[in-house]
Amino acid sequence: MNNEKEKARKFNIVIYLLVLVALFTMLIGTSYAYYIKTIKNGDETRVIIKSSNMLLRFYDGNQINAYDIEPNWESTYKFSVENYSPDTVGKYKIIFDIEKPLTDSIEDSFVFELTGKSSKNNNDKVVTKSEQAIPVTSTELGIGDISVGSLHDYELKLKLKDNGKDQNYLNGKMFIAKITVLYVYE
C-alpha cells in the first residue's frame, strides 16, 4: 500500500510539472507575440482624416537624440508617408520640431539635408531640402502632395561638418528634435 501511495505521489508531481511547463510555454508565447506586434507596429502612425487616408511610418523613430556630438558626427533618419485612400489626393506638411538645439545660435557646420522620392512618376510633390544649417527653433520644411496609392520615402541626414576651426565648445552638447508630419486641410 505504501508503494501505491508513492506511485500516486510521483504521478501527481509529474502532472503538476507538466502543467507548470505548459503555462510557462504559453506565457512565453504570448509575451513574444505581443513583443513582435509592438516592434512591428511601434513606429507606425495611422492618420485618417475625412476621406483621405494616410499611413505614416518612422523606420528609425521620429525622435532624434544626439549626444556627445563631435566633428564628423553623422546620423540618418528614414520615414515614409503613404496614401491608401481609393480616391483622394492628400496634402501633408513636414515639421522639424527642435526640442533642444545644439547651441543658442545657428551653427553653420551643423547641417541637415532632406531627400524624398515618390513611388509613382506623376505630379506628386515630395519635400526636399538641400544641405543647410539646422535651425534652433521648430521649422516647417515643406508641403507635399501625394496621389492615390502613392508612397513617399524620406531620408533626413544630420551631420556636424569639421570646419577646420576649434569646435571643442560643442563637446558634451546634445541635440534633441523630432520629425512631425501633419495632414493639411484644404
Coordinates of N, CA, C and O in Angstrom, one line a residue:
M1 N 0.8 -1.2 0.0 CA 0.0 0.0 0.0 C 0.9 1.3 0.0 O 0.5 2.3 -0.6
N2 N 2.0 1.2 0.7 CA 2.9 2.3 0.7 C 3.5 2.6 -0.7 O 3.7 3.7 -1.0
N3 N 3.7 1.5 -1.4 CA 4.2 1.6 -2.7 C 3.2 2.3 -3.7 O 3.6 3.0 -4.5
E4 N 1.9 2.0 -3.5 CA 0.9 2.6 -4.4 C 0.8 4.1 -4.1 O 0.6 4.9 -5.0
K5 N 0.9 4.5 -2.8 CA 0.9 5.9 -2.4 C 2.1 6.7 -3.0 O 2.0 7.8 -3.5
E6 N 3.2 6.0 -3.0 CA 4.4 6.6 -3.5 C 4.3 6.8 -5.0 O 4.7 7.9 -5.6
K7 N 3.7 5.8 -5.8 CA 3.5 6.0 -7.2 C 2.5 7.1 -7.5 O 2.7 7.8 -8.4
A8 N 1.4 7.2 -6.7 CA 0.4 8.2 -6.9 C 1.0 9.6 -6.7 O 0.7 10.6 -7.4
R9 N 1.9 9.7 -5.6 CA 2.5 11.0 -5.3 C 3.5 11.4 -6.5 O 3.5 12.6 -6.9
K10 N 4.2 10.5 -7.0 CA 5.1 10.7 -8.1 C 4.3 11.1 -9.4 O 4.7 12.0 -10.1
F11 N 3.2 10.4 -9.6 CA 2.4 10.7 -10.8 C 1.8 12.2 -10.6 O 1.8 12.9 -11.6
N12 N 1.4 12.6 -9.4 CA 0.8 13.9 -9.2 C 1.9 15.0 -9.5 O 1.7 16.0 -10.0
I13 N 3.2 14.7 -9.0 CA 4.3 15.6 -9.2 C 4.5 15.8 -10.7 O 4.7 16.9 -11.2
V14 N 4.5 14.7 -11.4 CA 4.8 14.8 -12.9 C 3.6 15.6 -13.6 O 3.9 16.4 -14.4
I15 N 2.4 15.4 -13.2 CA 1.3 16.2 -13.7 C 1.4 17.6 -13.4 O 1.3 18.5 -14.3
Y16 N 1.8 18.0 -12.2 CA 2.0 19.4 -11.8 C 3.1 20.0 -12.6 O 3.0 21.2 -13.0
L17 N 4.2 19.3 -12.8 CA 5.3 19.8 -13.5 C 4.9 20.0 -15.0 O 5.3 21.0 -15.6
L18 N 4.2 19.1 -15.6 CA 3.7 19.3 -17.0 C 2.8 20.5 -17.1 O 2.9 21.3 -18.1
V19 N 1.9 20.7 -16.2 CA 1.0 21.9 -16.2 C 1.8 23.1 -16.1 O 1.6 24.1 -16.8
L20 N 2.8 23.1 -15.2 CA 3.7 24.3 -15.0 C 4.5 24.6 -16.2 O 4.6 25.8 -16.7
V21 N 5.0 23.6 -16.9 CA 5.8 23.8 -18.1 C 4.8 24.3 -19.2 O 5.2 25.2 -20.0
A22 N 3.6 23.8 -19.3 CA 2.7 24.3 -20.3 C 2.3 25.7 -20.1 O 2.2 26.5 -21.0
L23 N 2.1 26.1 -18.8 CA 1.7 27.5 -18.5 C 2.9 28.4 -18.8 O 2.7 29.5 -19.4
F24 N 4.1 28.0 -18.5 CA 5.3 28.8 -18.8 C 5.5 29.0 -20.3 O 5.8 30.1 -20.8
T25 N 5.3 27.9 -21.0 CA 5.4 28.0 -22.5 C 4.3 29.0 -23.1 O 4.6 29.7 -24.0
M26 N 3.1 28.9 -22.6 CA 2.1 29.8 -23.1 C 2.4 31.3 -22.7 O 2.2 32.2 -23.5
L27 N 3.0 31.5 -21.5 CA 3.3 32.8 -21.1 C 4.4 33.4 -22.0 O 4.4 34.5 -22.5
I28 N 5.4 32.6 -22.3 CA 6.5 33.0 -23.3 C 5.9 33.3 -24.6 O 6.3 34.2 -25.3
G29 N 5.1 32.4 -25.1 CA 4.5 32.6 -26.5 C 3.7 33.8 -26.6 O 3.8 34.6 -27.6
T30 N 2.8 34.1 -25.6 CA 2.0 35.4 -25.7 C 2.9 36.6 -25.5 O 2.7 37.6 -26.1
S31 N 3.9 36.5 -24.7 CA 4.8 37.7 -24.5 C 5.6 37.9 -25.8 O 5.8 39.1 -26.2
Y32 N 6.0 36.9 -26.5 CA 6.7 37.0 -27.7 C 5.8 37.6 -28.8 O 6.2 38.5 -29.5
A33 N 4.6 37.1 -28.9 CA 3.7 37.6 -29.9 C 3.4 39.1 -29.6 O 3.3 39.9 -30.6
Y34 N 3.2 39.5 -28.4 CA 3.0 40.9 -28.0 C 4.2 41.8 -28.4 O 4.1 42.8 -29.0
Y35 N 5.4 41.3 -28.1 CA 6.6 42.0 -28.4 C 6.8 42.2 -29.9 O 7.1 43.3 -30.3
I36 N 6.5 41.2 -30.7 CA 6.7 41.3 -32.1 C 5.7 42.3 -32.7 O 6.0 43.1 -33.5
K37 N 4.4 42.2 -32.2 CA 3.4 43.2 -32.7 C 3.8 44.6 -32.3 O 3.7 45.5 -33.1
T38 N 4.3 44.8 -31.1 CA 4.7 46.1 -30.7 C 5.9 46.6 -31.5 O 5.9 47.8 -32.0
I39 N 6.9 45.8 -31.8 CA 8.0 46.2 -32.6 C 7.6 46.5 -34.0 O 8.0 47.5 -34.6
K40 N 6.8 45.6 -34.6 CA 6.4 45.8 -36.0 C 5.6 47.1 -36.2 O 5.8 47.8 -37.1
N41 N 4.6 47.4 -35.2 CA 3.8 48.5 -35.4 C 4.1 49.7 -34.5 O 3.4 50.7 -34.5
G42 N 5.2 49.6 -33.8 CA 5.5 50.6 -32.8 C 5.8 51.9 -33.4 O 5.5 53.0 -32.8
D43 N 6.4 52.0 -34.6 CA 6.7 53.3 -35.2 C 5.8 53.7 -36.3 O 6.1 54.6 -37.1
E44 N 4.6 53.0 -36.4 CA 3.7 53.4 -37.4 C 2.6 54.3 -36.8 O 2.2 54.1 -35.7
T45 N 2.2 55.3 -37.5 CA 1.1 56.2 -37.0 C 0.1 56.3 -38.2 O 0.5 56.7 -39.2
R46 N -1.1 55.9 -37.9 CA -2.1 56.0 -39.0 C -2.8 57.3 -38.8 O -3.2 57.7 -37.7
V47 N -2.9 58.1 -39.9 CA -3.6 59.3 -39.8 C -4.8 59.2 -40.8 O -4.6 59.1 -42.0
I48 N -6.0 59.2 -40.2 CA -7.2 59.0 -41.0 C -8.1 60.3 -40.8 O -8.6 60.5 -39.7
I49 N -8.1 61.1 -41.8 CA -8.8 62.4 -41.7 C -9.7 62.5 -42.9 O -9.3 62.4 -44.0
K50 N -11.0 62.8 -42.6 CA -12.0 62.9 -43.6 C -12.0 61.7 -44.5 O -12.0 60.6 -44.1
S51 N -11.9 61.9 -45.8 CA -11.8 60.8 -46.8 C -10.4 60.5 -47.2 O -10.2 59.6 -48.0
S52 N -9.4 61.2 -46.7 CA -8.1 61.0 -47.1 C -7.4 60.1 -46.0 O -7.4 60.4 -44.9
N53 N -6.9 59.0 -46.5 CA -6.3 58.0 -45.5 C -4.8 58.0 -45.8 O -4.4 57.6 -46.9
M54 N -4.0 58.3 -44.8 CA -2.5 58.3 -45.0 C -1.9 57.5 -43.8 O -2.4 57.6 -42.7
L55 N -0.9 56.8 -44.2 CA -0.1 56.0 -43.2 C 1.3 56.6 -43.1 O 1.9 56.8 -44.1
L56 N 1.6 56.9 -41.9 CA 3.0 57.5 -41.6 C 3.8 56.5 -40.9 O 3.4 55.9 -39.9
R57 N 5.0 56.2 -41.4 CA 5.9 55.2 -40.9 C 7.2 55.8 -40.5 O 7.8 56.4 -41.4
F58 N 7.7 55.7 -39.3 CA 9.0 56.1 -38.9 C 9.9 54.8 -38.8 O 9.6 54.0 -37.9
Y59 N 10.8 54.7 -39.6 CA 11.7 53.4 -39.6 C 12.7 53.5 -38.5 O 13.1 52.4 -38.0
D60 N 13.1 54.7 -38.1 CA 14.1 54.8 -37.0 C 13.5 55.6 -35.9 O 14.2 56.1 -35.0
G61 N 12.2 55.7 -35.8 CA 11.5 56.5 -34.8 C 11.6 58.0 -35.2 O 12.4 58.4 -36.0
N62 N 10.6 58.8 -34.7 CA 10.6 60.2 -35.1 C 11.4 61.0 -34.1 O 11.6 62.2 -34.4
Q63 N 11.9 60.5 -33.1 CA 12.7 61.2 -32.1 C 14.2 61.2 -32.5 O 14.7 60.1 -32.8
I64 N 14.8 62.3 -32.4 CA 16.2 62.5 -32.8 C 17.0 62.9 -31.5 O 16.7 64.0 -31.0
N65 N 17.7 62.0 -30.9 CA 18.5 62.3 -29.7 C 20.0 62.1 -30.1 O 20.4 61.0 -30.3
A66 N 20.7 63.2 -30.1 CA 22.1 63.1 -30.4 C 22.9 63.6 -29.2 O 22.8 64.8 -28.8
Y67 N 23.8 62.8 -28.7 CA 24.6 63.1 -27.5 C 26.1 63.1 -27.9 O 26.5 62.4 -28.8
D68 N 26.8 63.9 -27.2 CA 28.3 64.0 -27.4 C 28.6 64.1 -28.9 O 29.4 63.4 -29.5
I69 N 28.0 65.1 -29.5 CA 28.3 65.4 -30.9 C 29.7 66.0 -31.0 O 30.2 66.8 -30.2
E70 N 30.4 65.5 -32.0 CA 31.8 65.9 -32.3 C 32.0 66.0 -33.8 O 31.1 65.5 -34.6
P71 N 33.0 66.7 -34.3 CA 33.2 66.9 -35.7 C 33.1 65.5 -36.5 O 33.6 64.5 -36.0
N72 N 32.5 65.6 -37.6 CA 32.3 64.4 -38.5 C 31.2 63.5 -38.0 O 31.0 62.4 -38.5
W73 N 30.5 63.9 -36.9 CA 29.3 63.1 -36.5 C 28.2 63.2 -37.6 O 28.1 64.2 -38.3
E74 N 27.6 62.1 -37.8 CA 26.5 62.0 -38.8 C 25.5 61.0 -38.4 O 25.8 59.9 -37.8
S75 N 24.2 61.2 -38.8 CA 23.1 60.3 -38.5 C 22.0 60.5 -39.5 O 21.8 61.6 -40.1
T76 N 21.3 59.4 -39.8 CA 20.3 59.4 -40.8 C 19.0 58.8 -40.2 O 19.0 57.8 -39.5
Y77 N 17.9 59.5 -40.6 CA 16.5 59.0 -40.1 C 15.6 58.8 -41.3 O 15.6 59.7 -42.2
K78 N 14.9 57.7 -41.4 CA 14.1 57.4 -42.5 C 12.6 57.3 -42.1 O 12.3 56.8 -41.0
F79 N 11.7 57.9 -42.9 CA 10.3 57.8 -42.7 C 9.6 57.8 -44.0 O 10.2 58.1 -45.1
S80 N 8.3 57.4 -44.0 CA 7.5 57.4 -45.3 C 6.1 57.9 -45.0 O 5.6 57.7 -43.9
V81 N 5.5 58.3 -46.0 CA 4.0 58.7 -46.0 C 3.4 58.0 -47.1 O 3.9 58.0 -48.3
E82 N 2.3 57.3 -46.8 CA 1.6 56.5 -47.9 C 0.1 56.9 -47.9 O -0.5 57.1 -46.9
N83 N -0.4 57.1 -49.1 CA -1.8 57.5 -49.3 C -2.5 56.2 -49.7 O -2.4 55.8 -50.9
Y84 N -3.3 55.6 -48.8 CA -4.0 54.4 -49.2 C -5.5 54.7 -49.4 O -6.3 53.8 -49.5
S85 N -5.8 55.9 -49.7 CA -7.2 56.3 -50.0 C -7.5 55.8 -51.4 O -6.7 55.9 -52.3
P86 N -8.7 55.3 -51.7 CA -9.0 54.9 -53.0 C -9.3 56.0 -54.0 O -9.3 55.8 -55.2
D87 N -9.5 57.2 -53.5 CA -9.9 58.3 -54.5 C -9.5 59.7 -54.1 O -9.9 60.6 -54.8
T88 N -8.7 59.9 -53.1 CA -8.4 61.3 -52.6 C -6.9 61.6 -52.6 O -6.2 60.8 -52.0
V89 N -6.6 62.7 -53.3 CA -5.2 63.1 -53.2 C -5.0 63.8 -51.8 O -5.8 64.5 -51.4
G90 N -3.9 63.5 -51.2 CA -3.6 64.0 -49.9 C -2.5 65.1 -49.9 O -1.7 65.2 -50.8
K91 N -2.6 65.9 -48.9 CA -1.6 67.0 -48.7 C -1.1 66.9 -47.3 O -1.9 66.8 -46.3
Y92 N 0.2 67.0 -47.1 CA 0.8 67.0 -45.7 C 2.0 67.9 -45.6 O 2.5 68.3 -46.6
K93 N 2.3 68.3 -44.4 CA 3.5 69.1 -44.2 C 4.4 68.4 -43.2 O 4.0 67.7 -42.3
I94 N 5.7 68.7 -43.4 CA 6.7 68.1 -42.6 C 7.3 69.2 -41.7 O 7.7 70.2 -42.2
I95 N 7.4 68.9 -40.4 CA 7.9 69.9 -39.5 C 9.1 69.3 -38.8 O 9.1 68.2 -38.3
F96 N 10.1 70.1 -38.7 CA 11.4 69.8 -37.9 C 11.2 70.4 -36.6 O 11.5 71.6 -36.4
D97 N 10.7 69.7 -35.6 CA 10.5 70.2 -34.2 C 11.8 70.1 -33.4 O 12.3 69.1 -33.1
I98 N 12.3 71.3 -33.1 CA 13.6 71.4 -32.4 C 13.2 71.5 -30.9 O 12.6 72.5 -30.5
E99 N 13.5 70.5 -30.1 CA 13.2 70.5 -28.7 C 14.3 71.0 -27.8 O 14.1 71.7 -26.9
K100 N 15.6 70.7 -28.2 CA 16.7 71.2 -27.5 C 17.8 71.5 -28.6 O 18.4 70.5 -29.1
P101 N 18.0 72.7 -29.0 CA 19.0 73.0 -30.0 C 20.4 72.7 -29.5 O 20.7 72.7 -28.3
L102 N 21.3 72.5 -30.4 CA 22.7 72.2 -30.0 C 23.3 73.4 -29.3 O 24.0 73.3 -28.3
T103 N 23.1 74.6 -29.8 CA 23.5 75.9 -29.1 C 22.4 76.9 -29.3 O 21.4 76.6 -30.0
D104 N 22.6 78.0 -28.7 CA 21.5 79.1 -28.8 C 21.5 79.8 -30.1 O 20.5 80.5 -30.4
S105 N 22.5 79.6 -30.9 CA 22.5 80.3 -32.2 C 22.8 79.2 -33.3 O 23.3 78.2 -33.0
I106 N 22.5 79.6 -34.5 CA 22.7 78.6 -35.6 C 24.2 78.4 -35.8 O 25.0 79.3 -35.9
E107 N 24.5 77.1 -35.9 CA 25.9 76.7 -36.2 C 26.0 76.3 -37.7 O 25.3 75.4 -38.2
D108 N 26.7 77.1 -38.5 CA 26.8 76.8 -39.9 C 27.3 75.4 -40.3 O 27.0 74.9 -41.3
S109 N 28.1 74.8 -39.4 CA 28.6 73.5 -39.7 C 27.7 72.4 -39.2 O 28.0 71.2 -39.5
F110 N 26.7 72.7 -38.5 CA 25.7 71.7 -38.0 C 24.5 71.7 -39.0 O 23.7 72.6 -39.0
V111 N 24.5 70.8 -40.0 CA 23.6 70.9 -41.1 C 22.7 69.7 -41.3 O 22.9 68.6 -40.7
F112 N 21.6 69.8 -42.1 CA 20.7 68.7 -42.4 C 20.4 68.8 -43.9 O 20.6 69.8 -44.5
E113 N 19.9 67.7 -44.4 CA 19.5 67.5 -45.8 C 18.3 66.6 -45.8 O 18.4 65.5 -45.2
L114 N 17.3 67.0 -46.5 CA 16.1 66.1 -46.6 C 15.9 65.7 -48.0 O 15.8 66.6 -48.9
T115 N 15.9 64.4 -48.3 CA 15.6 64.0 -49.7 C 14.3 63.1 -49.6 O 14.1 62.4 -48.7
G116 N 13.6 63.2 -50.7 CA 12.3 62.4 -50.8 C 12.1 61.9 -52.2 O 12.6 62.5 -53.2
K117 N 11.4 60.8 -52.3 CA 11.1 60.3 -53.6 C 9.7 59.6 -53.6 O 9.3 59.1 -52.5
S118 N 9.1 59.7 -54.7 CA 7.7 59.1 -54.8 C 7.8 57.8 -55.5 O 8.6 57.6 -56.4
S119 N 6.9 56.9 -55.1 CA 6.9 55.6 -55.8 C 6.2 55.6 -57.1 O 6.4 54.7 -57.9
K120 N 5.6 56.7 -57.4 CA 5.0 56.9 -58.8 C 5.6 58.1 -59.5 O 5.9 59.1 -58.8
N121 N 5.7 58.0 -60.8 CA 6.2 59.1 -61.6 C 5.0 59.9 -62.1 O 4.6 59.8 -63.2
N122 N 4.5 60.7 -61.2 CA 3.3 61.5 -61.6 C 3.5 62.9 -61.0 O 4.6 63.4 -60.8
N123 N 2.5 63.6 -60.8 CA 2.5 65.0 -60.3 C 2.7 65.1 -58.8 O 2.4 66.2 -58.2
D124 N 3.1 64.1 -58.1 CA 3.3 64.1 -56.7 C 4.4 65.1 -56.4 O 5.3 65.2 -57.1
K125 N 4.2 65.8 -55.3 CA 5.2 66.8 -54.9 C 5.8 66.3 -53.6 O 5.1 66.2 -52.5
V126 N 7.1 65.9 -53.6 CA 7.8 65.5 -52.4 C 8.6 66.7 -51.8 O 8.9 67.6 -52.6
V127 N 8.8 66.7 -50.6 CA 9.6 67.7 -49.9 C 11.0 67.4 -49.9 O 11.4 66.3 -49.6
T128 N 11.8 68.3 -50.4 CA 13.3 68.1 -50.4 C 13.9 69.4 -49.9 O 13.4 70.5 -50.2
K129 N 15.0 69.3 -49.2 CA 15.8 70.5 -48.8 C 17.2 70.1 -49.0 O 17.7 69.1 -48.5
S130 N 17.9 71.0 -49.7 CA 19.4 70.8 -49.9 C 20.1 71.1 -48.5 O 19.4 71.7 -47.6
E131 N 21.3 70.8 -48.5 CA 22.1 71.0 -47.2 C 22.0 72.4 -46.7 O 22.3 73.4 -47.4
Q132 N 21.6 72.6 -45.5 CA 21.5 73.9 -44.8 C 21.6 73.7 -43.3 O 21.5 72.6 -42.8
A133 N 21.9 74.8 -42.7 CA 22.2 74.8 -41.2 C 20.9 74.4 -40.5 O 19.8 74.8 -40.9
I134 N 21.0 73.6 -39.4 CA 19.9 73.2 -38.6 C 19.4 74.4 -37.8 O 20.2 75.1 -37.2
P135 N 18.1 74.7 -37.9 CA 17.6 75.8 -37.1 C 17.6 75.6 -35.6 O 17.7 74.4 -35.2
V136 N 17.4 76.6 -34.9 CA 17.3 76.5 -33.4 C 15.9 76.5 -32.9 O 15.7 76.2 -31.7
T137 N 15.0 76.7 -33.8 CA 13.5 76.7 -33.4 C 12.8 75.7 -34.4 O 13.4 75.5 -35.5
S138 N 11.7 75.3 -34.1 CA 10.9 74.4 -35.0 C 10.6 75.1 -36.3 O 10.3 76.3 -36.3
T139 N 10.7 74.3 -37.3 CA 10.6 74.9 -38.7 C 9.8 74.0 -39.6 O 10.0 72.8 -39.6
E140 N 8.9 74.5 -40.4 CA 8.2 73.7 -41.4 C 9.2 73.6 -42.6 O 9.7 74.5 -43.1
L141 N 9.4 72.3 -43.0 CA 10.3 72.0 -44.1 C 9.6 72.1 -45.4 O 10.3 72.3 -46.4
G142 N 8.3 71.9 -45.5 CA 7.6 72.0 -46.8 C 6.3 71.2 -46.8 O 6.0 70.5 -45.8
I143 N 5.6 71.4 -47.9 CA 4.3 70.7 -48.0 C 4.4 69.7 -49.2 O 4.9 70.1 -50.3
G144 N 3.9 68.5 -49.0 CA 3.9 67.5 -50.1 C 2.5 67.2 -50.5 O 1.5 67.3 -49.8
D145 N 2.4 66.8 -51.8 CA 1.1 66.3 -52.4 C 1.3 64.9 -52.7 O 2.3 64.5 -53.3
I146 N 0.4 64.0 -52.3 CA 0.5 62.6 -52.5 C -0.7 62.0 -53.2 O -1.8 62.2 -52.7
S147 N -0.5 61.4 -54.3 CA -1.7 60.9 -55.1 C -2.1 59.5 -54.5 O -1.5 58.9 -53.7
V148 N -3.2 59.1 -55.0 CA -3.9 57.8 -54.6 C -2.9 56.7 -54.8 O -2.3 56.5 -55.9
G149 N -2.7 55.9 -53.8 CA -1.9 54.7 -53.8 C -0.4 54.9 -53.9 O 0.4 54.1 -54.2
S150 N 0.0 56.1 -53.6 CA 1.4 56.5 -53.7 C 2.1 56.4 -52.4 O 1.5 56.5 -51.3
L151 N 3.4 56.2 -52.4 CA 4.3 56.1 -51.2 C 5.4 57.1 -51.4 O 6.1 57.1 -52.4
H152 N 5.7 58.0 -50.4 CA 6.8 58.9 -50.4 C 7.8 58.5 -49.3 O 7.4 58.4 -48.1
D153 N 9.0 58.1 -49.8 CA 10.1 57.8 -48.8 C 11.0 58.9 -48.6 O 11.4 59.6 -49.6
Y154 N 11.3 59.2 -47.3 CA 12.2 60.3 -47.0 C 13.4 59.8 -46.2 O 13.3 58.8 -45.5
E155 N 14.4 60.6 -46.3 CA 15.6 60.4 -45.6 C 16.2 61.8 -45.1 O 16.4 62.7 -45.9
L156 N 16.3 61.9 -43.8 CA 16.8 63.1 -43.2 C 18.2 62.8 -42.7 O 18.4 62.0 -41.8
K157 N 19.2 63.5 -43.2 CA 20.6 63.4 -42.8 C 21.0 64.6 -42.0 O 20.8 65.7 -42.4
L158 N 21.6 64.3 -40.8 CA 22.1 65.3 -40.0 C 23.6 65.1 -39.8 O 24.1 63.9 -39.7
K159 N 24.4 66.2 -39.8 CA 25.8 66.0 -39.6 C 26.5 67.3 -39.1 O 26.0 68.4 -39.3
L160 N 27.6 67.1 -38.4 CA 28.4 68.2 -37.9 C 29.7 68.1 -38.8 O 30.5 67.2 -38.6
K161 N 29.8 69.1 -39.7 CA 31.0 69.1 -40.5 C 32.2 69.7 -39.8 O 32.1 70.6 -39.0
D162 N 33.3 69.1 -40.0 CA 34.6 69.6 -39.5 C 34.9 70.8 -40.3 O 35.2 70.7 -41.5
N163 N 34.9 72.0 -39.7 CA 35.1 73.2 -40.4 C 36.5 73.7 -40.3 O 36.9 74.8 -40.7
G164 N 37.4 72.9 -39.7 CA 38.8 73.3 -39.6 C 39.1 74.3 -38.4 O 40.2 74.6 -38.2
K165 N 38.0 74.7 -37.8 CA 38.1 75.6 -36.6 C 38.0 74.8 -35.3 O 37.6 73.6 -35.3
D166 N 38.3 75.4 -34.2 CA 38.1 74.8 -32.9 C 36.6 74.6 -32.6 O 35.9 75.6 -32.5
Q167 N 36.2 73.4 -32.5 CA 34.8 73.1 -32.2 C 34.7 72.4 -30.8 O 33.7 71.8 -30.5
N168 N 35.7 72.6 -30.0 CA 35.7 71.9 -28.6 C 34.5 72.4 -27.8 O 34.1 71.7 -26.9
Y169 N 34.0 73.6 -28.0 CA 32.9 74.1 -27.2 C 31.6 73.3 -27.4 O 30.7 73.4 -26.6
L170 N 31.6 72.5 -28.4 CA 30.5 71.6 -28.7 C 30.6 70.3 -27.9 O 29.6 69.5 -27.9
N171 N 31.7 69.9 -27.4 CA 31.9 68.7 -26.6 C 30.9 68.6 -25.5 O 30.7 69.5 -24.7
G172 N 30.2 67.4 -25.4 CA 29.3 67.2 -24.4 C 27.9 67.8 -24.7 O 27.0 67.6 -23.9
K173 N 27.7 68.5 -25.8 CA 26.4 69.1 -26.1 C 25.5 68.0 -26.6 O 25.9 67.0 -27.1
M174 N 24.2 68.3 -26.5 CA 23.2 67.3 -27.0 C 22.2 68.1 -27.9 O 22.0 69.3 -27.7
F175 N 21.6 67.4 -28.8 CA 20.6 67.9 -29.7 C 19.4 67.0 -29.7 O 19.6 65.8 -29.8
I176 N 18.2 67.6 -29.4 CA 17.0 66.7 -29.3 C 16.0 67.4 -30.3 O 15.7 68.6 -30.2
A177 N 15.4 66.6 -31.2 CA 14.4 67.1 -32.1 C 13.5 65.9 -32.5 O 13.8 64.8 -32.1
K178 N 12.5 66.2 -33.3 CA 11.7 65.1 -33.8 C 11.1 65.6 -35.1 O 11.0 66.8 -35.4
I179 N 10.7 64.6 -35.9 CA 10.1 64.9 -37.2 C 8.6 64.7 -37.0 O 8.1 63.7 -36.5
T180 N 7.8 65.7 -37.4 CA 6.3 65.6 -37.3 C 5.8 65.8 -38.7 O 6.2 66.7 -39.5
V181 N 4.8 64.9 -39.1 CA 4.1 65.0 -40.4 C 2.6 65.3 -40.1 O 2.0 64.5 -39.3
L182 N 2.1 66.3 -40.6 CA 0.7 66.7 -40.3 C -0.1 66.8 -41.6 O 0.4 67.2 -42.6
Y183 N -1.4 66.4 -41.5 CA -2.3 66.5 -42.7 C -2.6 67.9 -42.9 O -2.8 68.7 -41.9
V184 N -2.7 68.4 -44.1 CA -3.0 69.8 -44.4 C -4.4 69.8 -44.9 O -4.8 69.2 -45.9
Y185 N -5.3 70.5 -44.2 CA -6.7 70.7 -44.6 C -6.8 71.7 -45.7 O -6.1 72.7 -45.7
E186 N -7.7 71.5 -46.6 CA -7.9 72.4 -47.7 C -9.3 73.0 -47.6 O -10.2 72.5 -47.1

